[in-house]
C-alpha positions as MATLAB code, in Angstrom:
seq = 'MAIATVNPATGETLKTFDALNAGEIEDRLVRAERAYQDHRTTTFAYRKERLLAAADLLDADRDSISRTMTTEMGKPLAQARAEAAKCAKTMRWYANRAEELLADEHPDPADVKDSGAARAVVRYRPIGTVLAVMPWNFPLWQVVRFAAPALMAGNTGILKHASNVPQTALYIEELFRRAGFPEGCFQTLLVGSGAVEDILRDPRIAAATLTGSEPAGRSVAAIAGDEIKKTVLELGGSDPYVVMPSADLEKAADVAVTARVQNNGQSCIAAKRFIVHTDVYDAFAARFTERMAALTVGDPMDENTDVGPLASEQGRSDLEELVDDAVHQGATALCGGRRPPGHPAGWFYEPTVLSGIVPDMRIHHEEAFGPVATLYRVADLDEAVTLANDSPFGLSSNAWTRDADEQARLARDLQAGCVYFNGMTASHPGLPFGGAKRSGYGRELSGHGMREFCNMTTTWYGPED';
ca = [
      70.807  182.351   -0.064;
      68.839  182.560   -3.297;
      65.343  181.110   -3.415;
      65.905  178.587   -6.167;
      65.611  175.009   -7.307;
      69.173  173.760   -7.810;
      69.474  170.116   -8.789;
      72.024  168.653   -6.340;
      72.777  165.779   -8.719;
      74.060  168.176  -11.372;
      74.570  171.551   -9.689;
      72.280  173.123  -12.297;
      69.973  175.973  -11.296;
      66.585  175.082  -12.733;
      64.307  177.832  -11.484;
      64.601  180.959   -9.360;
      61.989  182.894   -7.397;
      61.726  186.460   -6.156;
      61.360  186.895   -2.426;
      58.144  188.512   -1.228;
      58.418  192.195   -0.424;
      57.143  193.825    2.767;
      53.782  194.682    1.260;
      53.219  191.132    0.046;
      54.121  189.719    3.453;
      51.677  192.114    5.101;
      48.947  191.035    2.716;
      49.467  187.388    3.693;
      49.444  188.178    7.405;
      46.130  189.976    6.939;
      44.736  186.929    5.142;
      45.993  184.588    7.858;
      44.361  186.581   10.646;
      41.098  186.891    8.740;
      41.088  183.182    7.982;
      41.805  182.283   11.606;
      38.839  184.224   12.914;
      36.587  182.086   10.726;
      38.452  178.781   10.835;
      38.633  178.615   14.638;
      34.831  178.392   14.841;
      34.401  175.648   12.235;
      33.458  172.124   13.243;
      35.708  169.102   13.334;
      33.533  167.568   10.623;
      34.194  170.563    8.355;
      37.968  170.371    8.885;
      37.994  166.596    8.560;
      36.307  166.706    5.157;
      38.948  169.075    3.828;
      41.947  167.292    5.307;
      40.755  163.964    3.908;
      40.381  165.663    0.527;
      43.972  166.893    0.824;
      45.131  163.339    1.535;
      43.317  162.047   -1.551;
      44.823  164.774   -3.717;
      48.288  164.049   -2.377;
      47.900  160.386   -3.224;
      46.913  161.343   -6.763;
      49.890  163.711   -7.011;
      52.394  161.298   -5.460;
      54.521  160.679   -8.525;
      54.784  164.321   -9.564;
      55.492  165.768   -6.107;
      58.002  162.985   -5.441;
      59.932  163.944   -8.553;
      59.852  167.557   -7.443;
      61.293  166.677   -4.040;
      64.019  164.528   -5.578;
      64.888  167.261   -8.066;
      65.116  169.919   -5.360;
      67.008  168.089   -2.609;
      68.280  164.813   -4.046;
      66.621  162.036   -2.052;
      66.195  158.731   -3.934;
      62.882  158.741   -5.770;
      61.545  155.670   -3.961;
      62.119  157.426   -0.633;
      60.337  160.531   -1.919;
      57.320  158.429   -2.836;
      57.343  156.868    0.625;
      57.464  160.345    2.179;
      54.427  161.469    0.200;
      52.512  158.329    1.168;
      53.380  158.877    4.833;
      52.073  162.432    4.650;
      48.726  161.300    3.249;
      48.495  158.656    5.972;
      49.178  161.257    8.658;
      46.546  163.607    7.272;
      43.979  160.830    7.510;
      45.151  159.929   11.024;
      44.553  163.472   12.296;
      41.358  163.943   10.298;
      39.851  160.860   11.917;
      41.142  161.398   15.457;
      41.312  165.141   16.073;
      37.900  165.428   17.693;
      38.771  162.661   20.144;
      42.267  164.033   20.830;
      40.871  167.467   21.650;
      37.756  166.303   23.468;
      36.676  168.230   26.544;
      37.993  166.881   29.840;
      35.869  166.681   32.954;
      37.833  166.848   36.220;
      37.031  164.593   39.138;
      33.741  165.763   40.736;
      35.354  165.725   44.176;
      38.058  168.162   43.031;
      35.456  170.387   41.428;
      33.375  170.428   44.598;
      36.411  171.338   46.685;
      37.001  174.336   44.413;
      33.496  175.607   45.147;
      32.164  174.859   41.682;
      29.231  172.821   40.551;
      31.310  171.578   37.634;
      34.373  172.389   35.552;
      35.492  171.553   32.053;
      38.945  171.681   30.454;
      38.743  172.608   26.813;
      41.368  172.761   24.050;
      41.014  175.829   21.882;
      43.089  176.952   18.880;
      45.819  179.468   19.561;
      45.976  181.411   16.278;
      48.333  181.547   13.314;
      51.416  179.387   13.733;
      54.628  180.214   11.878;
      56.526  177.129   10.718;
      60.203  177.434    9.805;
      60.980  174.173    8.061;
      64.056  172.401    6.604;
      64.736  170.898    3.206;
      65.585  167.317    4.176;
      61.987  166.047    4.430;
      60.358  168.921    2.566;
      56.841  167.499    2.575;
      56.776  165.463    5.788;
      58.167  168.151    8.086;
      55.427  170.515    6.962;
      52.517  168.077    7.026;
      53.285  166.864   10.533;
      52.818  170.448   11.698;
      50.060  171.503    9.316;
      47.675  168.558    9.686;
      47.218  168.849   13.469;
      47.332  172.644   13.398;
      44.548  172.931   10.824;
      42.437  170.262   12.530;
      42.777  172.139   15.831;
      41.372  175.288   14.208;
      44.662  177.129   13.784;
      45.999  178.641   10.592;
      49.531  178.227    9.315;
      52.257  180.228    7.623;
      55.213  178.346    6.175;
      58.701  179.730    5.755;
      60.353  176.798    4.016;
      64.012  176.261    3.208;
      65.087  178.361    0.243;
      66.226  175.381   -1.827;
      62.796  173.676   -1.975;
      60.516  176.481   -3.213;
      58.486  174.378   -5.615;
      57.643  171.851   -2.912;
      56.718  174.708   -0.582;
      54.357  176.265   -3.113;
      52.806  172.886   -3.853;
      51.791  172.451   -0.194;
      49.901  175.749   -0.125;
      48.147  174.863   -3.350;
      47.309  171.378   -2.035;
      45.379  172.729    0.945;
      43.637  175.289   -1.229;
      42.555  172.624   -3.712;
      41.261  170.537   -0.808;
      38.812  173.289    0.122;
      40.526  175.104    2.989;
      39.610  178.793    2.660;
      42.099  181.358    1.434;
      44.586  182.249    4.135;
      44.263  179.043    6.175;
      47.660  177.856    4.988;
      50.154  180.041    3.145;
      53.728  179.687    1.928;
      55.970  182.721    2.207;
      58.927  182.704   -0.174;
      61.290  184.779    1.953;
      64.861  184.552    3.147;
      65.848  183.796    6.719;
      66.373  187.500    7.371;
      62.625  188.085    7.151;
      61.758  185.612    9.917;
      62.283  187.949   12.870;
      59.817  190.596   11.729;
      57.234  187.957   10.844;
      57.607  186.210   14.197;
      57.350  189.491   16.106;
      54.133  190.415   14.327;
      51.217  190.231   16.805;
      49.184  188.212   14.291;
      51.608  185.323   14.720;
      50.682  183.412   17.873;
      53.442  180.806   18.025;
      56.214  179.157   16.047;
      57.554  175.723   15.289;
      61.004  175.122   13.859;
      62.845  172.086   12.621;
      66.435  172.824   11.753;
      69.865  173.624   13.063;
      70.784  174.546   16.613;
      71.720  178.151   15.639;
      68.385  178.602   13.880;
      66.582  177.222   16.924;
      68.427  179.568   19.256;
      67.487  182.548   17.113;
      63.795  181.696   16.819;
      63.539  180.785   20.505;
      65.163  184.070   21.542;
      62.838  186.159   19.399;
      59.750  184.234   20.483;
      60.809  184.448   24.114;
      61.145  188.195   23.837;
      57.605  188.303   22.444;
      56.246  185.751   24.975;
      55.231  183.308   22.247;
      55.152  179.528   22.402;
      57.704  177.566   20.378;
      58.372  173.934   19.569;
      61.905  173.152   18.412;
      63.232  169.997   16.755;
      66.937  170.544   16.219;
      69.983  168.415   15.497;
      70.725  164.876   16.539;
      73.686  162.549   16.819;
      71.752  159.442   17.699;
      73.482  156.449   19.305;
      72.944  152.918   18.007;
      73.916  150.532   20.800;
      74.575  146.882   19.955;
      74.896  144.380   22.808;
      75.902  140.672   22.668;
      72.326  139.346   22.713;
      71.433  141.246   19.522;
      70.551  139.594   16.241;
      73.719  140.802   14.493;
      72.560  140.172   10.946;
      69.388  142.179   11.450;
      71.178  144.835   13.478;
      73.722  145.336   10.685;
      71.061  145.448    7.974;
      68.964  148.001    9.833;
      72.082  149.987   10.742;
      72.749  150.703    7.081;
      69.233  152.018    6.467;
      69.307  153.923    9.742;
      72.503  155.689    8.689;
      71.933  156.405    4.984;
      68.192  157.037    4.788;
      67.600  160.325    2.987;
      71.267  160.228    1.896;
      72.236  160.370    5.567;
      70.601  163.766    5.986;
      68.195  163.062    8.804;
      68.219  164.400   12.350;
      66.996  161.024   13.612;
      69.433  158.950   11.572;
      71.656  156.699   13.679;
      75.117  158.235   13.570;
      77.206  156.802   16.434;
      77.405  152.998   16.469;
      78.368  151.833   19.951;
      79.138  148.124   19.957;
      80.021  145.741   22.782;
      83.515  144.331   22.387;
      82.256  140.741   22.287;
      80.432  141.387   19.005;
      82.299  144.450   17.723;
      84.418  142.710   15.080;
      81.504  140.706   13.696;
      79.182  143.713   13.581;
      81.835  146.024   12.107;
      82.583  143.566    9.302;
      78.917  143.118    8.387;
      78.115  146.821    8.638;
      81.128  147.956    6.612;
      80.507  145.374    3.895;
      76.915  146.510    3.485;
      77.802  150.228    3.504;
      80.495  149.720    0.863;
      78.064  147.833   -1.380;
      75.549  150.683   -1.642;
      74.976  152.232   -5.049;
      75.646  155.966   -5.217;
      74.150  157.761   -8.185;
      71.292  159.563   -9.866;
      68.452  159.809   -7.333;
      65.915  159.435  -10.136;
      67.325  155.963  -10.899;
      65.301  153.280   -9.129;
      68.525  151.314   -8.461;
      70.194  154.138   -6.538;
      70.630  153.676   -2.786;
      72.323  156.999   -1.982;
      71.917  160.217   -3.920;
      73.764  163.517   -3.577;
      73.872  165.753   -0.558;
      71.434  168.622   -0.862;
      74.044  171.358   -1.175;
      77.681  171.908   -1.996;
      78.190  173.499    1.425;
      76.665  170.462    3.104;
      79.174  168.190    1.397;
      82.054  170.496    2.307;
      80.974  170.482    5.956;
      80.849  166.686    5.944;
      84.270  166.423    4.306;
      85.741  168.664    6.982;
      84.464  166.398    9.751;
      85.818  163.252    8.078;
      89.168  164.834    7.198;
      89.587  166.105   10.768;
      88.924  162.640   12.176;
      91.285  160.867    9.762;
      93.991  163.468   10.371;
      93.753  162.712   14.098;
      94.027  158.944   13.638;
      90.583  157.617   12.686;
      90.423  154.893   10.053;
      88.014  154.948    7.117;
      86.886  151.312    6.857;
      85.083  152.312    3.663;
      84.398  155.523    1.797;
      85.792  158.775    3.067;
      85.850  160.570   -0.282;
      83.856  161.883   -3.189;
      82.952  158.943   -5.426;
      84.831  158.749   -8.735;
      82.732  159.173  -11.844;
      80.602  162.042  -10.491;
      82.269  165.229  -11.734;
      79.035  167.168  -11.196;
      76.694  167.051   -8.242;
      77.356  166.871   -4.515;
      77.924  163.172   -3.944;
      79.824  161.543   -1.081;
      80.596  157.880   -0.539;
      78.955  155.960    2.327;
      81.645  155.993    4.995;
      82.424  154.076    8.170;
      85.006  155.535   10.554;
      86.608  153.653   13.445;
      89.056  154.775   16.112;
      87.039  157.840   17.109;
      88.258  159.777   20.163;
      86.719  162.770   21.974;
      89.194  165.272   20.488;
      87.743  164.722   17.038;
      85.027  167.128   15.929;
      82.848  164.314   14.655;
      82.618  162.913   18.189;
      80.523  165.907   19.274;
      79.196  167.420   16.036;
      76.387  166.083   13.871;
      77.510  164.436   10.631;
      74.742  165.305    8.169;
      75.452  162.799    5.438;
      76.216  159.084    4.913;
      79.041  158.870    7.480;
      78.947  156.485   10.462;
      81.272  156.376   13.453;
      82.082  153.074   15.186;
      82.928  152.723   18.871;
      83.995  149.658   20.876;
      82.799  149.448   24.506;
      83.513  146.943   27.258;
      80.102  146.828   28.941;
      76.684  148.412   29.260;
      77.900  151.100   31.644;
      80.413  152.323   29.100;
      77.804  152.128   26.342;
      75.378  154.350   28.283;
      78.098  156.842   29.182;
      79.260  157.112   25.582;
      75.732  157.309   24.211;
      75.015  160.257   26.504;
      78.328  161.987   25.702;
      76.705  164.300   23.197;
      75.095  167.725   23.349;
      72.150  166.210   21.460;
      69.377  163.920   22.629;
      66.883  163.456   19.840;
      66.437  159.699   19.533;
      68.372  156.505   20.230;
      68.464  152.875   19.139;
      69.471  149.836   21.159;
      69.832  146.226   20.080;
      69.510  143.795   22.935;
      67.135  140.991   23.838;
      68.056  141.195   27.520;
      65.137  142.597   29.524;
      67.374  144.033   32.241;
      69.503  145.825   29.667;
      66.406  147.216   28.001;
      65.130  148.546   31.329;
      68.471  150.202   32.059;
      68.732  151.783   28.607;
      65.131  153.009   28.667;
      65.813  154.652   32.007;
      69.247  156.137   31.371;
      69.557  157.107   27.719;
      69.171  160.884   27.467;
      66.914  161.152   24.453;
      63.353  161.901   23.470;
      62.916  158.402   22.013;
      64.411  154.973   22.656;
      63.878  152.306   19.987;
      64.710  148.687   20.793;
      65.627  146.213   18.054;
      64.416  148.515   15.306;
      65.065  151.815   13.579;
      63.915  155.184   14.834;
      60.985  156.469   12.799;
      58.294  159.056   13.382;
      54.662  157.967   13.438;
      51.532  160.093   13.811;
      50.403  158.093   16.845;
      53.612  158.577   18.852;
      54.962  161.814   20.336;
      58.241  162.899   18.780;
      60.869  165.335   20.017;
      64.190  165.613   21.778;
      66.108  166.490   24.907;
      69.166  168.644   25.577;
      70.202  170.673   22.511;
      67.939  168.661   20.254;
      65.111  170.984   21.250;
      61.924  170.918   23.277;
      58.231  170.318   22.880;
      56.648  167.474   20.955;
      55.233  166.895   17.512;
      52.770  164.232   16.423;
      50.184  162.304   18.450;
      47.762  164.129   20.704;
      50.689  165.636   22.609;
      51.933  167.395   19.493;
      48.461  168.548   18.533;
      47.890  170.138   21.930;
      51.203  172.077   21.816;
      49.427  174.798   19.862;
      46.153  174.837   21.728;
      45.004  177.017   24.583;
      44.112  174.675   27.420;
      41.154  176.506   28.921;
      39.710  175.756   32.355;
      36.043  176.705   32.548;
      34.590  176.876   36.061;
      30.863  176.927   36.811;
      29.522  178.203   40.097;
      27.017  176.337   42.269;
      24.058  178.053   40.645;
      24.962  176.774   37.170;
];
């Protein structure tokens, strides 16, 4: 795949970039290692000052970087602005809390005495340079939620971003440099996916984090495992959205639309499978379909646009194949199910609701990465839980019920990294985020995510100390 900015609303190639050669990659690895040896010994106050400066710069750049993101991957401009604002907020969150999150821990004196020590301390130390392999769908947020905690912990970072968002990737490196982080603390490598293995195997890379597809996760995990290196993986999702009779149907339907089409439907944590109790199925389906059909598809730079194009022509083709397979096997498109008329250029697809889904259909088990929702009717909570868990993925989940017993059952039995009641799944710096099953392992965000790339060091002091 070429490293290029291709406007998905028009199909026009706007700018291309040469991939780094082996010598240039080596130069950046040298810089990263040199920077780490210095950065790991800096104080939290030093790192905080620079991360807060980065947040201020990002706020000042919000309009320009938002237009860059929209140009490169097609998200509606208002959503791009919200992404940039969220990144600045997360930088400030980590800048102000990192020292507390990584504070030394002092084990119970009785346990220390039993070990024969006078005292012991558990310390969190940086691990080294972390390689981040990141996707295009949230081109700023996915990077910042790794970079902010990594830099505050004393690590350095190398970013291999998706090849269709090179200008956003280069902006992030420049942002941290402008904020005062020394050369080499955070670098963007414009390289193709074929270069990842050699970079990951390099001894100057301590660990890796990847957000992306299941095949990409398998590859990175296998290489890192062979090298005995830590990884955190956030992979695909086919999140259930369970609606029970006690739900506020109007609110559940409104939120369902946003949960399905946010980021043009290209989100791992978007709700994709809508599992509705039979007592409220017809009412929910009518409300949901009406709202989906009313969305405005168009130019993502237009403030009135609800849904922009898919990020790539291949992505739209993959989505069409899933929908066509389902319809061919008997599913009904309650709305959408086609390319919208009036868009001869660009990779647009209508918001779509499919009913009559059965397990033989590909879309029942595969992730639909675009504005396509599947509707299921269930008889009771048992069937809802079984269907929700009938997926190889387990990233997040949503459930709409005001029944405390149902909430307890769903919280216990849904196989996912997150369970959101009466609201939409969203990531927040204060809450750990990650999945189960083939959605990956490890956690991002919160103190849990920050400590993923730290060396938890037990220091033991003998009786004479």
